[in-house]
C-alpha cells in the first residue's frame, strides 16, 4: 500500500506516531527554510512539513512540487506550534514532519482550483469532471449517494425484498418518451431498445412468484431535457405482490423517513407524510406536486368574478374557463414595478396576464372595505361587494395582495403555481432545512389529448383503475380514476407508483381506449398478456429517482451536481465527447446507411 493512514485521520492522540500518507498537493507554502504542503485525499487535508535539517532529500524534492501533483510522504505526527492550530480542519491541531517522500505523478496546471467555491462555469467543470470530483463538496455528494443506496439495500433486505437485475437490451415498447435503440449485428434490420424503466419485467417477476423485488435500475429516455432530467437516470425500482396501495406507500414512507433521518439528522421532518388526493392537491395548490412547506393556498372564484363588469372575467367564465386566486400576505403596498414583475412571471407560465387587488392595510376589516381601500387595474369594473367576496374566498386580510389568473384550468393552475413559488421566495416562507413529504393519490387514469383527439394514459398503460371504475373504462374514460400515487417533497416529484393491472381482460380494455389496434397490442405487449393468463397475482410498486432525492439531501436543485458523469441539457457528454460518429466499417456491420442533410 502507498499509504497506511488517510489524510483526514490524524488527531492529537496520534502525536508521536509514524505514518505514511499519499494524496494530491492542495496548496504549498514556503516559510523560510520550511516548506508546508496541504496534502489532500478523499478524507480531508493534512499539513505536511518538509524541514531541510531533518530530511534534506525530501525537502529538495518538495521544492519542485506543484498543485495537484500526486505524492507520498512518510514521517511522524507532532503537535502544531502554539498559535498555529487551524480550528477549521479536523486535523488542524497536528502536522506530519516528513522523513521521506516521493513523487508518484506530476500534473499539468489544472483549469480551475480544486476548491468548493470554484468560479469555473459548469461546462468547464463537466469537461474536466475528473478534476471537479476532487473538490470536497463533489466527493461528499458522491459519498452521500452511496450512503442513500446502502440504506435502500439495508431497508428493503430487512423487509424481505430480493434484488434482481433485469436486461438492458429489451424490446422497444415506448412508454411515453422515445426509446434509445440499439441495432443488432447478428439479426440485421432489427433493434433492441434501452429500457425506459423495468416496468414490464418487474411485473413478470411478480407473475414468477418473486413477490418482493427491487433494483437500483438504469433507465433511458430520449426526451427533451430539463434541469431535473437526464437521458439516462438511476431509479429505485420496486414491486410487491398481494398488496394494496396503502401497503406500498407505507413501505416507501418508512424507507424515505429512514434515509432523511440518517443522512440529514438536523433537518425538520414531519411524519406521517401528508396525503392529498389529486383533485385536492390541484385545487389547493394548483399542482400535483405541491410544496406544502408554506400556505398561499388557492381558491376558485369563477362564479364571483364573472358577476363583475370585467369583460376578461366574463369571457373566460362563459367559455368554460376558470378564474383562480390566492392572497399574498402583507404585499398590498407593492409598487407598479413589483406588480409588473409578477405579471411577467404569470406570462412566462402561459397566462395572458395577471389581475391583482391590493387591499390597503388601513381597512378595519374585509367586511368594512370601501373603495378607498382598494387598488386594482380592474377597480372600475368590480364593485366593493365583489371585492369583499373575492377577499373572503381567498381568506385575505387588510394589507394583502390578491393575485388572480383567468384562463383554462391548466393555464390558471400553472401560472398561479409559478406565482405561489415566486411569492414564497419573496416572503421568505421556504425553510431549506425542512423536508415536507406528501403523497398525492387517486389520479385520473386517462388524459384527453386535444391535438390527437385521443385518450392517453395519465402515467402508463399498466396502472389499475379503481375496482369500482372498471365498468366505466370503455363507456366513460374521463370519469375513471386509478390506484395511482406519487411521492412528492418540497414541490418535487420523487417517484410514481400504482397498483398494476393483473387481469388480461382489463388490460385489453385499457389498450383499446388508448386506441391500440389488436395487432399492435399483440406485437408490443403479447409477452405480458401471455404471462397474465398464467395466474398473475395482484401487485403494485414504484419507481423513485435516486438522482432527485440525493440532490435534495445535498441541497442542490440540479441533479447534475450529484451524478459523477452527467450529460448536458442537450444530451451531450463534454468529457467523453458523446454522442459521436462511428466508423463506416461499424455502420456496414450493422447494415446501416446514414441519410443526413448536408
Coordinates of C-alpha atoms in Angstrom, one line a residue:
X1 CA 0.0 0.0 0.0
X2 CA 1.2 3.5 -0.8
X3 CA -0.4 4.8 2.5
X4 CA -1.4 3.4 5.8
X5 CA -3.3 6.4 7.0
X6 CA -5.9 8.7 5.4
X7 CA -5.0 12.4 5.3
X8 CA -8.1 13.4 7.3
X9 CA -7.5 10.9 10.1
X10 CA -4.6 12.1 12.4
X11 CA -5.6 13.7 15.7
X12 CA -3.8 14.8 18.8
X13 CA -4.0 11.2 20.1
X14 CA -1.7 10.3 17.2
X15 CA 1.2 12.5 18.2
X16 CA 4.5 10.6 18.0
X17 CA 3.1 8.0 15.6
X18 CA 4.9 7.3 12.4
X19 CA 2.6 7.1 9.4
X20 CA 2.6 7.1 5.6
X21 CA 0.1 9.2 3.6
X22 CA -0.5 9.8 -0.1
X23 CA -2.6 12.2 -2.0
X24 CA -2.7 15.4 -4.0
X25 CA -0.8 18.6 -3.3
X26 CA -3.6 21.0 -2.4
X27 CA -1.6 24.0 -1.5
X28 CA 2.1 24.8 -1.0
X29 CA 3.7 27.5 1.2
X30 CA 7.3 28.4 1.8
X31 CA 8.2 29.8 5.3
X32 CA 11.9 30.5 5.5
X33 CA 13.6 27.1 5.1
X34 CA 10.5 25.2 5.8
X35 CA 8.0 24.0 3.1
X36 CA 4.4 23.4 4.1
X37 CA 2.1 21.3 1.9
X38 CA -1.5 20.8 2.5
X39 CA -1.9 17.2 1.3
X40 CA -5.4 16.1 0.2
X41 CA -7.2 12.9 -0.2
X42 CA -10.9 11.9 -0.1
X43 CA -11.0 12.2 3.7
X44 CA -9.6 15.7 4.1
X45 CA -6.4 17.8 4.4
X46 CA -3.2 17.2 6.4
X47 CA -0.4 19.7 6.8
X48 CA 2.9 18.2 5.8
X49 CA 6.2 19.8 6.8
X50 CA 9.4 19.5 4.9
X51 CA 12.5 20.5 7.1
X52 CA 15.8 20.6 5.3
X53 CA 17.7 19.9 8.5
X54 CA 15.7 16.7 9.2
X55 CA 15.2 15.4 5.7
X56 CA 17.3 17.3 3.1
X57 CA 16.4 15.0 0.2
X58 CA 12.7 15.2 0.8
X59 CA 13.0 19.0 1.2
X60 CA 14.8 19.3 -2.1
X61 CA 12.1 17.2 -3.8
X62 CA 9.3 19.4 -2.2
X63 CA 10.9 22.5 -3.8
X64 CA 9.6 21.3 -7.2
X65 CA 6.2 20.1 -6.1
X66 CA 3.2 21.9 -7.6
X67 CA -0.6 21.9 -7.2
X68 CA -2.3 18.5 -7.9
X69 CA 0.9 16.6 -8.0
X70 CA 0.4 13.1 -6.5
X71 CA 2.9 12.4 -3.7
X72 CA 3.7 10.1 -0.9
X73 CA 5.0 11.3 2.5
X74 CA 6.3 9.3 5.4
X75 CA 7.0 10.8 8.8
X76 CA 6.0 11.5 12.4
X77 CA 2.9 13.2 13.7
X78 CA 3.5 16.2 16.0
X79 CA 1.5 18.9 17.6
X80 CA 1.4 22.2 15.7
X81 CA 3.3 25.1 17.3
X82 CA 1.3 27.3 19.7
X83 CA -0.9 29.7 17.8
X84 CA -0.6 27.7 14.6
X85 CA -3.5 25.3 15.0
X86 CA -6.3 25.5 12.4
X87 CA -9.7 25.1 14.0
X88 CA -11.3 24.8 10.6
X89 CA -9.6 21.5 9.9
X90 CA -10.3 18.2 11.6
X91 CA -6.5 17.6 11.5
X92 CA -5.8 21.3 12.5
X93 CA -4.0 20.5 15.8
X94 CA -1.3 18.3 14.2
X95 CA 1.1 18.1 11.3
X96 CA 3.3 15.5 9.7
X97 CA 7.0 16.1 9.9
X98 CA 8.4 14.4 6.8
X99 CA 11.3 12.0 6.9
X100 CA 10.9 10.6 3.4
X101 CA 8.8 11.5 0.3
X102 CA 8.4 10.6 -3.3
X103 CA 6.5 12.0 -6.3
X104 CA 4.0 9.4 -7.6
X105 CA 2.9 11.6 -10.5
X106 CA 3.0 15.1 -11.8
X107 CA 0.1 17.3 -13.0
X108 CA -0.4 20.0 -15.6
X109 CA -1.8 23.2 -14.2
X110 CA -5.5 22.5 -13.7
X111 CA -8.1 24.6 -15.5
X112 CA -9.5 25.6 -12.1
X113 CA -8.6 25.4 -8.5
X114 CA -9.8 22.3 -6.5
X115 CA -11.9 24.4 -4.1
X116 CA -15.5 24.3 -3.1
X117 CA -16.0 27.9 -4.1
X118 CA -14.7 27.5 -7.6
X119 CA -15.5 30.2 -10.1
X120 CA -15.4 27.7 -13.0
X121 CA -18.6 27.5 -15.1
X122 CA -20.5 24.2 -15.4
X123 CA -19.2 23.5 -18.9
X124 CA -15.6 23.7 -17.8
X125 CA -16.3 21.6 -14.8
X126 CA -18.1 18.9 -16.8
X127 CA -15.3 18.8 -19.5
X128 CA -12.8 18.3 -16.7
X129 CA -15.0 16.2 -14.4
X130 CA -12.1 14.1 -13.1
X131 CA -10.7 17.3 -11.6
X132 CA -14.1 18.6 -10.5
X133 CA -14.8 15.5 -8.5
X134 CA -11.7 16.1 -6.4
X135 CA -13.4 19.0 -4.8
X136 CA -14.5 18.1 -1.3
X137 CA -18.2 19.0 -1.9
X138 CA -18.4 16.9 -5.0
X139 CA -16.8 13.9 -3.3
X140 CA -19.2 14.4 -0.4
X141 CA -22.1 14.3 -2.8
X142 CA -21.0 11.0 -4.3
X143 CA -20.4 9.6 -0.8
X144 CA -23.9 10.7 0.1
X145 CA -25.3 9.0 -3.0
X146 CA -23.5 5.8 -1.9
X147 CA -25.0 6.1 1.6
X148 CA -28.5 6.5 0.3
X149 CA -28.1 3.4 -1.9
X150 CA -26.7 1.5 1.1
X151 CA -29.7 2.5 3.2
X152 CA -32.1 1.3 0.4
X153 CA -30.4 -2.1 0.3
X154 CA -30.5 -2.4 4.0
X155 CA -34.1 -1.4 4.4
X156 CA -35.5 -3.4 1.6
X157 CA -33.5 -6.5 2.5
X158 CA -34.8 -6.2 6.1
X159 CA -38.3 -6.2 4.6
X160 CA -38.0 -9.3 2.6
X161 CA -37.1 -7.9 -0.8
X162 CA -34.9 -9.7 -3.4
X163 CA -32.6 -7.7 -5.7
X164 CA -32.9 -8.9 -9.3
X165 CA -31.1 -7.4 -12.3
X166 CA -33.2 -7.1 -15.4
X167 CA -32.0 -6.8 -19.0
X168 CA -30.6 -3.6 -20.5
X169 CA -31.3 -4.7 -24.1
X170 CA -35.0 -5.2 -24.5
X171 CA -37.9 -5.0 -27.0
X172 CA -39.0 -1.5 -28.0
X173 CA -42.4 -0.7 -26.4
X174 CA -42.3 3.1 -25.9
X175 CA -43.7 4.2 -22.6
X176 CA -44.3 7.9 -23.3
X177 CA -40.9 9.1 -24.4
X178 CA -38.8 8.0 -27.3
X179 CA -36.7 4.8 -26.9
X180 CA -33.0 4.7 -27.3
X181 CA -32.5 1.9 -29.9
X182 CA -29.5 -0.4 -30.4
X183 CA -29.1 -2.1 -33.8
X184 CA -28.5 -5.9 -33.8
X185 CA -25.5 -7.0 -35.8
X186 CA -26.4 -10.7 -35.6
X187 CA -30.0 -10.1 -36.6
X188 CA -29.7 -7.5 -39.4
X189 CA -32.5 -4.9 -39.6
X190 CA -33.7 -5.5 -36.0
X191 CA -33.2 -3.4 -33.0
X192 CA -33.1 -3.6 -29.2
X193 CA -34.3 -0.7 -27.0
X194 CA -32.7 0.5 -23.8
X195 CA -35.4 0.3 -21.1
X196 CA -37.2 3.5 -20.1
X197 CA -37.9 1.5 -16.9
X198 CA -38.0 -2.2 -15.9
X199 CA -41.8 -1.9 -15.8
X200 CA -42.9 -5.0 -17.7
X201 CA -40.0 -7.1 -16.5
X202 CA -40.8 -6.4 -12.8
X203 CA -44.4 -7.3 -13.4
X204 CA -43.3 -10.6 -14.9
X205 CA -41.2 -11.2 -11.8
X206 CA -44.4 -10.8 -9.8
X207 CA -46.1 -13.4 -12.0
X208 CA -43.0 -15.5 -11.5
X209 CA -43.6 -15.6 -7.7
X210 CA -40.7 -13.4 -6.6
X211 CA -43.3 -11.3 -4.6
X212 CA -40.9 -8.6 -3.4
X213 CA -38.4 -7.3 -5.9
X214 CA -36.1 -4.3 -6.0
X215 CA -33.3 -2.9 -8.2
X216 CA -31.2 0.2 -8.4
X217 CA -32.0 0.4 -12.1
X218 CA -30.6 2.4 -15.0
X219 CA -33.3 3.9 -17.2
X220 CA -33.0 5.6 -20.6
X221 CA -35.4 8.1 -22.2
X222 CA -34.8 10.1 -25.4
X223 CA -36.7 13.2 -24.4
X224 CA -36.2 16.9 -24.2
X225 CA -34.1 17.7 -21.1
X226 CA -34.7 20.0 -18.1
X227 CA -32.7 20.7 -15.0
X228 CA -34.2 17.6 -13.4
X229 CA -33.9 15.3 -16.3
X230 CA -31.1 13.3 -18.0
X231 CA -31.1 11.0 -21.0
X232 CA -30.1 8.2 -18.5
X233 CA -31.1 8.2 -14.9
X234 CA -31.0 5.9 -11.9
X235 CA -34.1 4.9 -10.0
X236 CA -35.1 2.7 -7.1
X237 CA -37.4 0.2 -8.8
X238 CA -39.6 -2.0 -6.6
X239 CA -42.6 -4.2 -6.9
X240 CA -44.7 -6.1 -4.4
X241 CA -47.3 -8.9 -4.8
X242 CA -50.5 -9.2 -2.8
X243 CA -50.6 -5.6 -1.7
X244 CA -52.9 -2.6 -1.8
X245 CA -52.0 0.9 -2.5
X246 CA -51.6 1.7 1.2
X247 CA -49.1 -1.1 1.7
X248 CA -46.7 0.2 -1.0
X249 CA -47.0 3.7 0.4
X250 CA -46.2 2.6 3.9
X251 CA -43.1 0.7 2.9
X252 CA -41.7 3.6 0.9
X253 CA -42.6 6.1 3.6
X254 CA -40.6 4.1 6.1
X255 CA -37.7 3.9 3.7
X256 CA -37.6 7.7 3.0
X257 CA -38.1 8.6 6.6
X258 CA -35.0 6.5 7.4
X259 CA -33.0 8.0 4.6
X260 CA -33.6 11.6 5.7
X261 CA -33.1 10.9 9.4
X262 CA -29.8 9.1 8.8
X263 CA -28.4 11.4 6.2
X264 CA -29.8 14.8 7.4
X265 CA -30.5 14.3 11.1
X266 CA -30.6 18.1 11.7
X267 CA -33.4 18.5 9.1
X268 CA -37.1 19.1 10.0
X269 CA -39.1 16.0 9.0
X270 CA -42.8 15.6 9.7
X271 CA -44.3 12.1 9.9
X272 CA -46.6 10.6 8.9
X273 CA -46.4 12.1 5.4
X274 CA -49.4 14.3 4.3
X275 CA -51.9 12.7 2.0
X276 CA -53.7 14.6 -0.7
X277 CA -56.0 13.4 -3.5
X278 CA -55.0 14.6 -6.9
X279 CA -58.1 16.8 -7.1
X280 CA -57.4 18.3 -3.7
X281 CA -53.7 19.0 -4.5
X282 CA -54.7 20.8 -7.7
X283 CA -57.5 22.7 -6.1
X284 CA -55.4 23.9 -3.1
X285 CA -52.0 24.3 -4.7
X286 CA -52.5 24.3 -8.5
X287 CA -50.1 21.4 -8.9
X288 CA -50.0 17.7 -8.4
X289 CA -46.6 18.1 -6.8
X290 CA -47.3 20.8 -4.3
X291 CA -44.7 22.4 -2.0
X292 CA -46.6 22.2 1.4
X293 CA -43.9 23.9 3.5
X294 CA -46.0 27.1 3.2
X295 CA -49.6 28.1 2.7
X296 CA -50.6 30.6 -0.1
X297 CA -53.4 28.2 -0.9
X298 CA -55.6 28.9 -4.0
X299 CA -59.3 29.3 -4.4
X300 CA -61.6 29.1 -7.5
X301 CA -63.5 32.4 -7.8
X302 CA -65.1 31.9 -11.2
X303 CA -68.7 32.4 -10.1
X304 CA -67.8 35.5 -8.1
X305 CA -65.5 37.2 -10.7
X306 CA -68.0 36.5 -13.5
X307 CA -70.5 38.8 -11.8
X308 CA -68.2 41.8 -12.2
X309 CA -68.2 44.1 -15.3
X310 CA -64.7 42.9 -16.2
X311 CA -65.0 41.5 -19.7
X312 CA -61.9 39.4 -19.3
X313 CA -63.6 37.5 -16.4
X314 CA -66.9 37.2 -18.2
X315 CA -65.3 35.9 -21.4
X316 CA -63.3 33.2 -19.6
X317 CA -66.3 32.1 -17.5
X318 CA -68.7 31.9 -20.5
X319 CA -66.2 29.8 -22.5
X320 CA -65.9 27.2 -19.7
X321 CA -62.6 28.5 -18.3
X322 CA -61.7 29.1 -14.7
X323 CA -60.7 32.1 -12.6
X324 CA -58.4 31.3 -9.6
X325 CA -56.7 33.4 -7.0
X326 CA -54.6 33.4 -3.8
X327 CA -53.7 36.1 -1.3
X328 CA -50.1 37.2 -0.7
X329 CA -49.9 38.5 2.9
X330 CA -48.6 41.9 3.6
X331 CA -48.0 42.8 -0.1
X332 CA -50.7 45.4 -0.7
X333 CA -48.0 48.1 -0.9
X334 CA -46.3 46.5 -3.9
X335 CA -45.2 49.1 -6.4
X336 CA -46.0 49.2 -10.1
X337 CA -42.6 47.8 -10.8
X338 CA -43.1 44.9 -8.4
X339 CA -46.6 44.0 -9.8
X340 CA -45.2 44.2 -13.4
X341 CA -42.6 41.6 -12.3
X342 CA -45.4 39.3 -11.1
X343 CA -47.2 39.8 -14.4
X344 CA -44.1 38.7 -16.2
X345 CA -44.0 35.5 -14.0
X346 CA -47.6 34.7 -14.9
X347 CA -47.0 35.3 -18.6
X348 CA -43.9 33.1 -18.6
X349 CA -46.0 30.3 -17.2
X350 CA -48.5 30.6 -20.0
X351 CA -51.1 33.1 -18.8
X352 CA -52.3 36.1 -20.8
X353 CA -51.8 38.3 -17.9
X354 CA -52.4 38.8 -14.2
X355 CA -55.1 40.8 -12.3
X356 CA -54.3 42.0 -8.8
X357 CA -56.3 43.6 -6.0
X358 CA -54.4 45.4 -3.3
X359 CA -56.3 45.8 0.0
X360 CA -54.9 48.7 2.0
X361 CA -53.8 47.8 5.5
X362 CA -55.8 50.8 6.8
X363 CA -59.0 48.9 6.2
X364 CA -60.6 48.0 9.6
X365 CA -61.6 44.6 8.2
X366 CA -62.6 42.9 4.9
X367 CA -66.3 43.4 5.8
X368 CA -65.7 47.2 6.3
X369 CA -63.9 47.8 3.0
X370 CA -64.7 50.8 0.9
X371 CA -63.5 51.9 -2.5
X372 CA -60.6 53.9 -1.0
X373 CA -59.1 50.7 0.5
X374 CA -58.9 49.0 -3.0
X375 CA -56.2 49.4 -5.7
X376 CA -56.5 47.3 -8.8
X377 CA -56.3 47.8 -12.6
X378 CA -59.9 46.5 -12.7
X379 CA -61.1 48.6 -9.8
X380 CA -63.7 50.4 -12.0
X381 CA -65.2 47.1 -13.2
X382 CA -65.6 45.4 -9.8
X383 CA -68.0 46.5 -7.1
X384 CA -66.8 46.7 -3.5
X385 CA -69.1 43.8 -2.7
X386 CA -67.5 41.6 -5.3
X387 CA -64.0 42.5 -4.0
X388 CA -65.2 41.6 -0.5
X389 CA -66.5 38.2 -1.8
X390 CA -63.2 37.5 -3.5
X391 CA -61.2 38.5 -0.4
X392 CA -63.3 36.2 1.7
X393 CA -62.9 33.4 -0.8
X394 CA -59.1 33.6 -0.6
X395 CA -59.0 34.4 3.1
X396 CA -57.3 37.7 2.5
X397 CA -56.8 40.4 5.2
X398 CA -56.2 44.1 5.1
X399 CA -52.7 44.6 3.8
X400 CA -52.8 41.6 1.4
X401 CA -52.3 41.5 -2.3
X402 CA -54.8 39.2 -4.1
X403 CA -53.4 37.6 -7.3
X404 CA -55.9 36.5 -9.9
X405 CA -55.4 34.5 -13.1
X406 CA -58.2 33.7 -15.6
X407 CA -57.9 31.1 -18.4
X408 CA -58.2 27.4 -18.9
X409 CA -57.8 25.3 -15.8
X410 CA -54.3 24.2 -16.9
X411 CA -53.2 27.8 -17.6
X412 CA -54.6 29.2 -14.4
X413 CA -53.1 26.5 -12.3
X414 CA -49.7 26.7 -13.9
X415 CA -49.5 30.5 -13.7
X416 CA -50.7 30.6 -10.1
X417 CA -48.4 27.8 -9.1
X418 CA -45.5 29.8 -10.5
X419 CA -46.7 32.9 -8.7
X420 CA -47.1 30.9 -5.5
X421 CA -43.4 29.8 -5.6
X422 CA -42.3 33.4 -6.5
X423 CA -44.2 34.9 -3.6
X424 CA -43.0 32.2 -1.2
X425 CA -39.4 33.1 -2.1
X426 CA -40.1 36.8 -1.8
X427 CA -41.8 36.4 1.6
X428 CA -39.0 34.0 2.8
X429 CA -41.6 31.3 3.6
X430 CA -39.4 28.5 2.5
X431 CA -37.4 26.6 5.1
X432 CA -34.5 24.9 3.3
X433 CA -33.9 22.7 6.2
X434 CA -37.3 21.1 6.1
X435 CA -38.4 18.0 4.2
X436 CA -42.2 18.2 3.7
X437 CA -43.2 14.9 2.1
X438 CA -46.7 14.5 0.7
X439 CA -48.5 11.6 -1.0
X440 CA -50.7 12.5 -4.0
X441 CA -53.1 9.8 -4.9
X442 CA -56.3 9.0 -6.9
X443 CA -55.1 10.3 -10.2
X444 CA -57.3 10.1 -13.3
X445 CA -56.4 7.0 -15.3
X446 CA -56.6 8.8 -18.7
X447 CA -55.9 12.3 -20.0
X448 CA -57.5 13.7 -23.1
X449 CA -55.1 14.9 -25.9
X450 CA -56.7 17.8 -27.7
X451 CA -54.1 17.6 -30.5
X452 CA -54.7 14.0 -31.4
X453 CA -58.3 13.7 -30.2
X454 CA -57.5 10.6 -28.3
X455 CA -57.2 9.3 -24.7
X456 CA -53.7 8.9 -23.3
X457 CA -52.5 7.2 -20.1
X458 CA -52.0 9.7 -17.3
X459 CA -49.0 7.7 -16.1
X460 CA -48.6 4.5 -18.1
X461 CA -50.8 1.8 -19.6
X462 CA -50.3 -0.7 -16.8
X463 CA -51.9 1.2 -13.9
X464 CA -55.0 -0.3 -12.5
X465 CA -58.3 1.6 -12.5
X466 CA -60.1 1.6 -9.2
X467 CA -62.2 -1.5 -9.0
X468 CA -65.5 0.4 -8.9
X469 CA -64.5 2.3 -12.1
X470 CA -63.7 -0.8 -14.2
X471 CA -67.2 -0.8 -15.8
X472 CA -66.6 2.8 -17.0
X473 CA -63.3 2.2 -18.8
X474 CA -64.8 2.0 -22.3
X475 CA -68.1 3.9 -21.8
X476 CA -66.7 7.0 -19.8
X477 CA -62.9 7.0 -19.7
X478 CA -62.8 10.6 -18.4
X479 CA -64.5 9.5 -15.2
X480 CA -62.1 6.7 -14.4
X481 CA -59.7 7.2 -11.5
X482 CA -56.8 4.9 -10.8
X483 CA -54.9 3.4 -7.9
X484 CA -52.0 5.8 -8.8
X485 CA -49.8 7.6 -6.3
X486 CA -46.9 9.9 -6.4
X487 CA -44.4 10.8 -3.6
X488 CA -43.6 14.5 -3.6
X489 CA -41.3 16.6 -1.4
X490 CA -40.9 20.3 -1.3
X491 CA -42.6 20.7 -4.6
X492 CA -40.6 18.0 -6.4
X493 CA -41.9 14.7 -7.6
X494 CA -39.6 12.0 -6.2
X495 CA -41.4 8.9 -7.6
X496 CA -44.5 7.5 -9.1
X497 CA -46.3 4.2 -8.4
X498 CA -49.5 2.3 -8.8
X499 CA -51.3 -0.9 -8.3
X500 CA -51.0 -2.6 -11.6
X501 CA -53.5 -4.3 -13.8
X502 CA -53.2 -8.1 -13.4
X503 CA -56.3 -9.2 -15.3
X504 CA -55.6 -9.5 -19.1
X505 CA -59.2 -8.6 -19.9
X506 CA -58.9 -5.3 -18.1
X507 CA -55.5 -4.6 -19.7
X508 CA -57.1 -5.1 -23.1
X509 CA -59.8 -2.6 -22.3
X510 CA -57.2 0.0 -21.4
X511 CA -55.3 -0.7 -24.6
X512 CA -58.5 -0.3 -26.6
X513 CA -59.4 3.0 -25.0
X514 CA -55.9 4.4 -25.9
X515 CA -56.5 3.3 -29.5
X516 CA -54.0 0.5 -29.9
X517 CA -55.1 -1.9 -32.7
X518 CA -55.2 -5.6 -31.8
X519 CA -52.2 -6.5 -34.0
X520 CA -50.1 -3.7 -32.3
X521 CA -51.2 -4.9 -28.8
X522 CA -50.0 -8.4 -29.6
X523 CA -46.8 -7.2 -31.2
X524 CA -45.8 -4.8 -28.4
X525 CA -47.4 -6.5 -25.3
X526 CA -48.2 -10.1 -26.2
X527 CA -45.5 -11.4 -23.9
X528 CA -47.0 -9.6 -20.9
X529 CA -50.6 -10.6 -21.7
X530 CA -49.4 -14.2 -22.0
X531 CA -47.9 -14.1 -18.6
X532 CA -51.1 -12.6 -17.1
X533 CA -53.0 -15.7 -18.4
X534 CA -50.9 -18.0 -16.2
X535 CA -52.0 -16.7 -12.8
X536 CA -50.8 -13.2 -12.1
X537 CA -51.2 -12.0 -8.5
X538 CA -52.4 -8.6 -7.5
X539 CA -49.3 -6.4 -7.4
X540 CA -48.1 -2.8 -7.3
X541 CA -44.9 -0.9 -6.9
X542 CA -43.0 2.4 -7.5
X543 CA -40.1 3.9 -9.4
X544 CA -38.3 6.5 -7.4
X545 CA -35.5 8.7 -8.7
X546 CA -32.2 8.2 -6.9
X547 CA -30.8 11.4 -8.5
X548 CA -33.6 13.6 -7.2
X549 CA -33.6 12.5 -3.6
X550 CA -29.8 12.7 -3.5
X551 CA -29.9 16.2 -4.9
X552 CA -32.4 17.3 -2.3
X553 CA -30.4 15.8 0.5
X554 CA -27.3 17.6 -0.8
X555 CA -29.2 20.9 -1.1
X556 CA -28.9 21.0 -4.9
X557 CA -31.6 22.0 -7.4
X558 CA -29.8 20.4 -10.3
X559 CA -29.4 16.6 -10.4
X560 CA -26.2 17.0 -12.5
X561 CA -24.5 18.0 -9.2
X562 CA -25.0 14.6 -7.7
X563 CA -24.1 12.5 -10.8
X564 CA -20.5 11.6 -11.4
X565 CA -20.5 11.9 -15.2
X566 CA -23.7 13.7 -16.3
X567 CA -24.9 14.9 -19.7
X568 CA -25.7 18.5 -20.6
X569 CA -29.2 19.7 -21.3
X570 CA -28.5 18.9 -25.0
X571 CA -27.7 15.3 -24.0
X572 CA -24.0 15.8 -24.8
X573 CA -21.2 14.4 -22.7
X574 CA -18.4 17.0 -22.9
X575 CA -15.9 14.8 -21.1
X576 CA -16.1 11.8 -23.5
X577 CA -17.5 13.8 -26.4
X578 CA -20.5 11.6 -26.7
X579 CA -22.6 11.0 -28.8
X580 CA -20.1 10.9 -31.7
X581 CA -19.8 9.5 -35.2
X582 CA -18.7 5.8 -35.6
X583 CA -16.6 4.3 -38.4
X584 CA -18.1 3.4 -41.7
X585 CA -17.0 -0.1 -41.1
X586 CA -19.1 -0.3 -37.9
X587 CA -22.1 1.0 -39.8
X588 CA -21.6 -1.5 -42.5
X589 CA -21.5 -4.4 -40.0
X590 CA -24.9 -3.2 -38.7
X591 CA -26.3 -2.8 -42.2
X592 CA -27.0 0.9 -41.5
X593 CA -26.7 3.7 -44.1
X594 CA -26.9 7.3 -42.8
X595 CA -29.1 9.8 -44.6
X596 CA -28.0 13.1 -43.2
X597 CA -28.7 16.6 -44.6
X598 CA -25.5 18.4 -45.6

